[in-house]
PDB file of C-alpha atoms in Angstrom:
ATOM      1  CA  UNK A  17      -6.730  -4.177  -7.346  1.00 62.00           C
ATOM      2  CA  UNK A  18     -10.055  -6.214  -7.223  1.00 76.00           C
ATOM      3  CA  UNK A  19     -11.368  -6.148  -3.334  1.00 84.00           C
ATOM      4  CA  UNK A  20     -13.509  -9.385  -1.989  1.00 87.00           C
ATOM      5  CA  UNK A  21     -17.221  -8.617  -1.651  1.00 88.00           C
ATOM      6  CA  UNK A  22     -16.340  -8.894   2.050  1.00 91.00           C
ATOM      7  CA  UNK A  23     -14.377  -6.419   2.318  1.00 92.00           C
ATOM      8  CA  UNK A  24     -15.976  -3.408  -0.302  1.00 89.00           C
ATOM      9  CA  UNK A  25     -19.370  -4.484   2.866  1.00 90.00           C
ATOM     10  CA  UNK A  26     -16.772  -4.105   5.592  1.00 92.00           C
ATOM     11  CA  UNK A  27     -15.870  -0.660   3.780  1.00 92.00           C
ATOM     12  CA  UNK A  28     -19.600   0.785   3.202  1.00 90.00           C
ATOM     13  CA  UNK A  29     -20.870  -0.426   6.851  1.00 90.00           C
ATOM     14  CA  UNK A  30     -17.314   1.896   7.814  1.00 93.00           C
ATOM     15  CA  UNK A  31     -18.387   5.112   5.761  1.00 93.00           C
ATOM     16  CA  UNK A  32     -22.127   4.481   6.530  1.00 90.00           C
ATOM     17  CA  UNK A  33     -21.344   4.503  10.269  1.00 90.00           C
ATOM     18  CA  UNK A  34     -18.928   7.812  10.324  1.00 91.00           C
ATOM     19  CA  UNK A  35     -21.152   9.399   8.468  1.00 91.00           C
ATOM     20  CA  UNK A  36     -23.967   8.887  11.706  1.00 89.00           C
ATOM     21  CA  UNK A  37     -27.337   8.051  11.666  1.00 85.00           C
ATOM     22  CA  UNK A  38     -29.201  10.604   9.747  1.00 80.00           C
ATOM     23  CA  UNK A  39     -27.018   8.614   6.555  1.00 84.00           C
ATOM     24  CA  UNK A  40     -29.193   6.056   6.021  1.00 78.00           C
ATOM     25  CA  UNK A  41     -33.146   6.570   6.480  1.00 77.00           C
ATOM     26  CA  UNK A  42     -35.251   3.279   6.275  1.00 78.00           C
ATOM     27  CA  UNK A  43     -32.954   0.993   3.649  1.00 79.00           C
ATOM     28  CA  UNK A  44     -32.154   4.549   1.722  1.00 86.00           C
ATOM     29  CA  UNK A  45     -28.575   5.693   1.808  1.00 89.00           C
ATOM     30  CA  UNK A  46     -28.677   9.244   1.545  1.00 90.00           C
ATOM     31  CA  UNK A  47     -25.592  10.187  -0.195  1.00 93.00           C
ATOM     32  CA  UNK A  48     -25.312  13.467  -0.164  1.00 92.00           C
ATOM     33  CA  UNK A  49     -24.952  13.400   4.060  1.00 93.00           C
ATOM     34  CA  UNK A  50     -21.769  10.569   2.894  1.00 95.00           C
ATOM     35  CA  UNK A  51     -20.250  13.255   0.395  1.00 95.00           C
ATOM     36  CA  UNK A  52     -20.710  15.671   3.620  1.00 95.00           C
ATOM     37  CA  UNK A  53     -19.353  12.838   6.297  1.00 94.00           C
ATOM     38  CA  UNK A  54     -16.402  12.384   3.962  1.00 95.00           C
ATOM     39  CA  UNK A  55     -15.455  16.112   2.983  1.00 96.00           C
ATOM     40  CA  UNK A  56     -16.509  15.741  -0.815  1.00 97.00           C
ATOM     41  CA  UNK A  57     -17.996  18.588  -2.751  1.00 98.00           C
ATOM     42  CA  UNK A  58     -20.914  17.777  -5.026  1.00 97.00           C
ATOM     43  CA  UNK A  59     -21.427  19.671  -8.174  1.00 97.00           C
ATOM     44  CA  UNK A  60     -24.209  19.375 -10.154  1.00 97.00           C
ATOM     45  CA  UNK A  61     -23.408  20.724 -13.300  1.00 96.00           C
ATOM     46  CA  UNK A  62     -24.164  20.980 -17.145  1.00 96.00           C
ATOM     47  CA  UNK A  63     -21.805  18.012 -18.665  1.00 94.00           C
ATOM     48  CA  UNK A  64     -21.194  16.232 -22.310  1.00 92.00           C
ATOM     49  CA  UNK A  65     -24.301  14.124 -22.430  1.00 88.00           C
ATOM     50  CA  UNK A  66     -21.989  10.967 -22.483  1.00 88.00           C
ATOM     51  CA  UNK A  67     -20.344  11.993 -18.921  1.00 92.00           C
ATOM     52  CA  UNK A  68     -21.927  10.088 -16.191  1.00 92.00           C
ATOM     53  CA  UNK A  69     -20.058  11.410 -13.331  1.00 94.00           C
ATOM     54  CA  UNK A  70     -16.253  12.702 -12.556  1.00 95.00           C
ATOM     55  CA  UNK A  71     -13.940  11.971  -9.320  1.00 95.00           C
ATOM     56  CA  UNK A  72     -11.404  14.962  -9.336  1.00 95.00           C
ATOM     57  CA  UNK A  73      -9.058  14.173  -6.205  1.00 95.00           C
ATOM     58  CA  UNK A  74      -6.560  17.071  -5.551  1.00 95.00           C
ATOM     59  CA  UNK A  75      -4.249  16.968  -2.594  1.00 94.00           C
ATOM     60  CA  UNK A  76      -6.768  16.848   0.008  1.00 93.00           C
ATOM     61  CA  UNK A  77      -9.693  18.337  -1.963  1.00 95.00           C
ATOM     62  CA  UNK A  78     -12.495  15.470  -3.309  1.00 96.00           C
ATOM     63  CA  UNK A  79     -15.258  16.696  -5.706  1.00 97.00           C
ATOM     64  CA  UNK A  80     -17.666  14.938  -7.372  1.00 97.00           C
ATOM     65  CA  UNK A  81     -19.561  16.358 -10.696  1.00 96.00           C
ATOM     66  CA  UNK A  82     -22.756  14.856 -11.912  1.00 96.00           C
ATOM     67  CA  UNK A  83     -24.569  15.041 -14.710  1.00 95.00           C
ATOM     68  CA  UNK A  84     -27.430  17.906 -14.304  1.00 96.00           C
ATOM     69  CA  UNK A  85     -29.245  16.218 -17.496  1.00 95.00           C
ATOM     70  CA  UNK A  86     -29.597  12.937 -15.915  1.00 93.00           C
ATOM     71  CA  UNK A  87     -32.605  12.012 -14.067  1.00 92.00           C
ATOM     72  CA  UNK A  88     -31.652  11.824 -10.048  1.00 93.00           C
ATOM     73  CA  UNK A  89     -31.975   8.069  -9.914  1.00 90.00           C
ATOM     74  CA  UNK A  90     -29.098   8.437 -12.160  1.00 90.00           C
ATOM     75  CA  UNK A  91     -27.541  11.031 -10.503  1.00 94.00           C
ATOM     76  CA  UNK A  92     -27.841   9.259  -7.067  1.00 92.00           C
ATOM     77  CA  UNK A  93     -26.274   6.654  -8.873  1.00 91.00           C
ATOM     78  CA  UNK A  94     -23.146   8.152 -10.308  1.00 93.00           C
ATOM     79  CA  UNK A  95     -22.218   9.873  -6.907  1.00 95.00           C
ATOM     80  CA  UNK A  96     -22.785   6.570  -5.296  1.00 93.00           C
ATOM     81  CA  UNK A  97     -20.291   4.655  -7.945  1.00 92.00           C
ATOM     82  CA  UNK A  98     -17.768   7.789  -7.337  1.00 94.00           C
ATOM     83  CA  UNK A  99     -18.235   7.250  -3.700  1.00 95.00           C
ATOM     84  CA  UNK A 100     -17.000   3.813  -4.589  1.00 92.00           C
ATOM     85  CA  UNK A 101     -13.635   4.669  -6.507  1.00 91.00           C
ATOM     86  CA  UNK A 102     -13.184   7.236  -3.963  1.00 94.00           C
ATOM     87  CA  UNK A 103     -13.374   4.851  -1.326  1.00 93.00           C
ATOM     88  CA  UNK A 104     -12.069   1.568  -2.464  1.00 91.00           C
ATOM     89  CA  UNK A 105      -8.976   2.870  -4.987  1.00 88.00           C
ATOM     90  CA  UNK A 106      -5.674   4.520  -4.285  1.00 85.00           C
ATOM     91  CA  UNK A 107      -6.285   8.051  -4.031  1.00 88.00           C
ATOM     92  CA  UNK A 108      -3.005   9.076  -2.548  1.00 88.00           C
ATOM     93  CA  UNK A 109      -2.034  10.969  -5.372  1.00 90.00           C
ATOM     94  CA  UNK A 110      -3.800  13.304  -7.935  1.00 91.00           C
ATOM     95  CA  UNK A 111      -6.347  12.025  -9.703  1.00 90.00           C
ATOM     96  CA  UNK A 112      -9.390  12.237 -12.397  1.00 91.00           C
ATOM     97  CA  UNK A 113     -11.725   9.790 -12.770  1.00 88.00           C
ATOM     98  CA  UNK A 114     -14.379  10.355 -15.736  1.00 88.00           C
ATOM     99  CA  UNK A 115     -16.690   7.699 -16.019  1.00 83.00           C
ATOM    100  CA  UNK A 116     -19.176   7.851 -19.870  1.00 79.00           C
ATOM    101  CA  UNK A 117     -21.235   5.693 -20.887  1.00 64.00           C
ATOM    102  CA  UNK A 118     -18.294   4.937 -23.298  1.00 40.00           C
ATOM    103  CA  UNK A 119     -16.465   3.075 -20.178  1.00 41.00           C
ATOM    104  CA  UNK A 120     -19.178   1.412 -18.557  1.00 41.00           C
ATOM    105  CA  UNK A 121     -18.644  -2.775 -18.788  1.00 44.00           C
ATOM    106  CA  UNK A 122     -20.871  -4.860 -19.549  1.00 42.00           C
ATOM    107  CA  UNK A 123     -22.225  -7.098 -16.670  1.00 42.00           C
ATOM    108  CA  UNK A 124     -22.622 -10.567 -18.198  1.00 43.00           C
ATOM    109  CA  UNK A 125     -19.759 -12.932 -18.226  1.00 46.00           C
ATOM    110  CA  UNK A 126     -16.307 -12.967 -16.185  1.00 50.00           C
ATOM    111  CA  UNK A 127     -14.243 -10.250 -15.344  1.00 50.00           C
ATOM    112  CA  UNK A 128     -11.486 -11.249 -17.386  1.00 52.00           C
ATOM    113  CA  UNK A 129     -13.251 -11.503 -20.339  1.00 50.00           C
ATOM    114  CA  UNK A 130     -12.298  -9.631 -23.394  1.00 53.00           C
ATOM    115  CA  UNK A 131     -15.793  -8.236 -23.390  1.00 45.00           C
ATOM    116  CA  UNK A 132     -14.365  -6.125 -21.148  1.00 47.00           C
ATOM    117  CA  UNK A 133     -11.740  -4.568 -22.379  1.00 55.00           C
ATOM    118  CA  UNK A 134     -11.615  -1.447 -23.824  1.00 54.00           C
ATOM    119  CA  UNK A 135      -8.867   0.061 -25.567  1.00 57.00           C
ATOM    120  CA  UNK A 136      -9.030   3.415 -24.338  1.00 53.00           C
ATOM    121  CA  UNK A 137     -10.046   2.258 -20.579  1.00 52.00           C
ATOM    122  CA  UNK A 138      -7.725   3.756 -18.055  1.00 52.00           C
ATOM    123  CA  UNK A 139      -9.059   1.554 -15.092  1.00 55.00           C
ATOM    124  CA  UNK A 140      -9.834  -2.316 -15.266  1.00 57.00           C
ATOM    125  CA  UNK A 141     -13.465  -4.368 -14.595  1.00 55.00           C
ATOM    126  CA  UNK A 142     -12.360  -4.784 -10.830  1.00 56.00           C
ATOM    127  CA  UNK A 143     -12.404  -1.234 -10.691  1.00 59.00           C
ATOM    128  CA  UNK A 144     -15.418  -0.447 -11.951  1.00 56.00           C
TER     129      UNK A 144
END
């Protein structure tokens, strides 16, 4: 389900808030106080080189792996984007969510363009 811009702010200005005011220092968000705020585990660990980042939601547990190869801009970005699926996607149920370099979309053109699909995908552009 694709969510209006409006809402996804409405969202982040939500998580940024619960998560008080040490979260965001000057215009930096400081994620790893959100993953805190919102009872997620980060791992940094030793991945495939291709593996961005993984959302592994079970029953109540959230954990989010990174990349330990990946520069922390990167890294900062990945648990930022998993933040994102966590936040904005159905997560009543079990779930994995492995995001590669393999899945990423390209960002030129619409949405619903067949640039975008992917055969092996298992979530759509308005996911990602």
């Amino acid at each position: 389900m694709a969510h209006s811009t409006s809402f996804i702010e409405a969202k982040a200005f939500e998580v940024l808030s619960a998560a008080g005011p040490n979260a965001l220092i000057g215009r930096k968000v400081d994620v790893d106080q959100i993953c805190i705020s919102l009872n997620v585990r980060l791992h940094v660990e030793e991945l495939e080189s291709e593996v961005s980042g993984v959302l592994l939601v079970k029953g109540a547990e959230r954990h989010i792996l990174v990349n330990k190869a990946h520069n922390a801009r990167r890294q900062r970005f990945t648990i930022g984007h998993e933040l994102g699926h966590l936040m904005l996607h159905d997560m009543s149920r079990d779930r994995v969510i492995v995001d590669t370099h393999i899945r990423m979309y390209q960002r030129v053109g619409e949405a619903t363009s067949s640039k975008y699909q992917q055969s092996d995908s298992m979530t759509s552009p308005q996911e990602e």
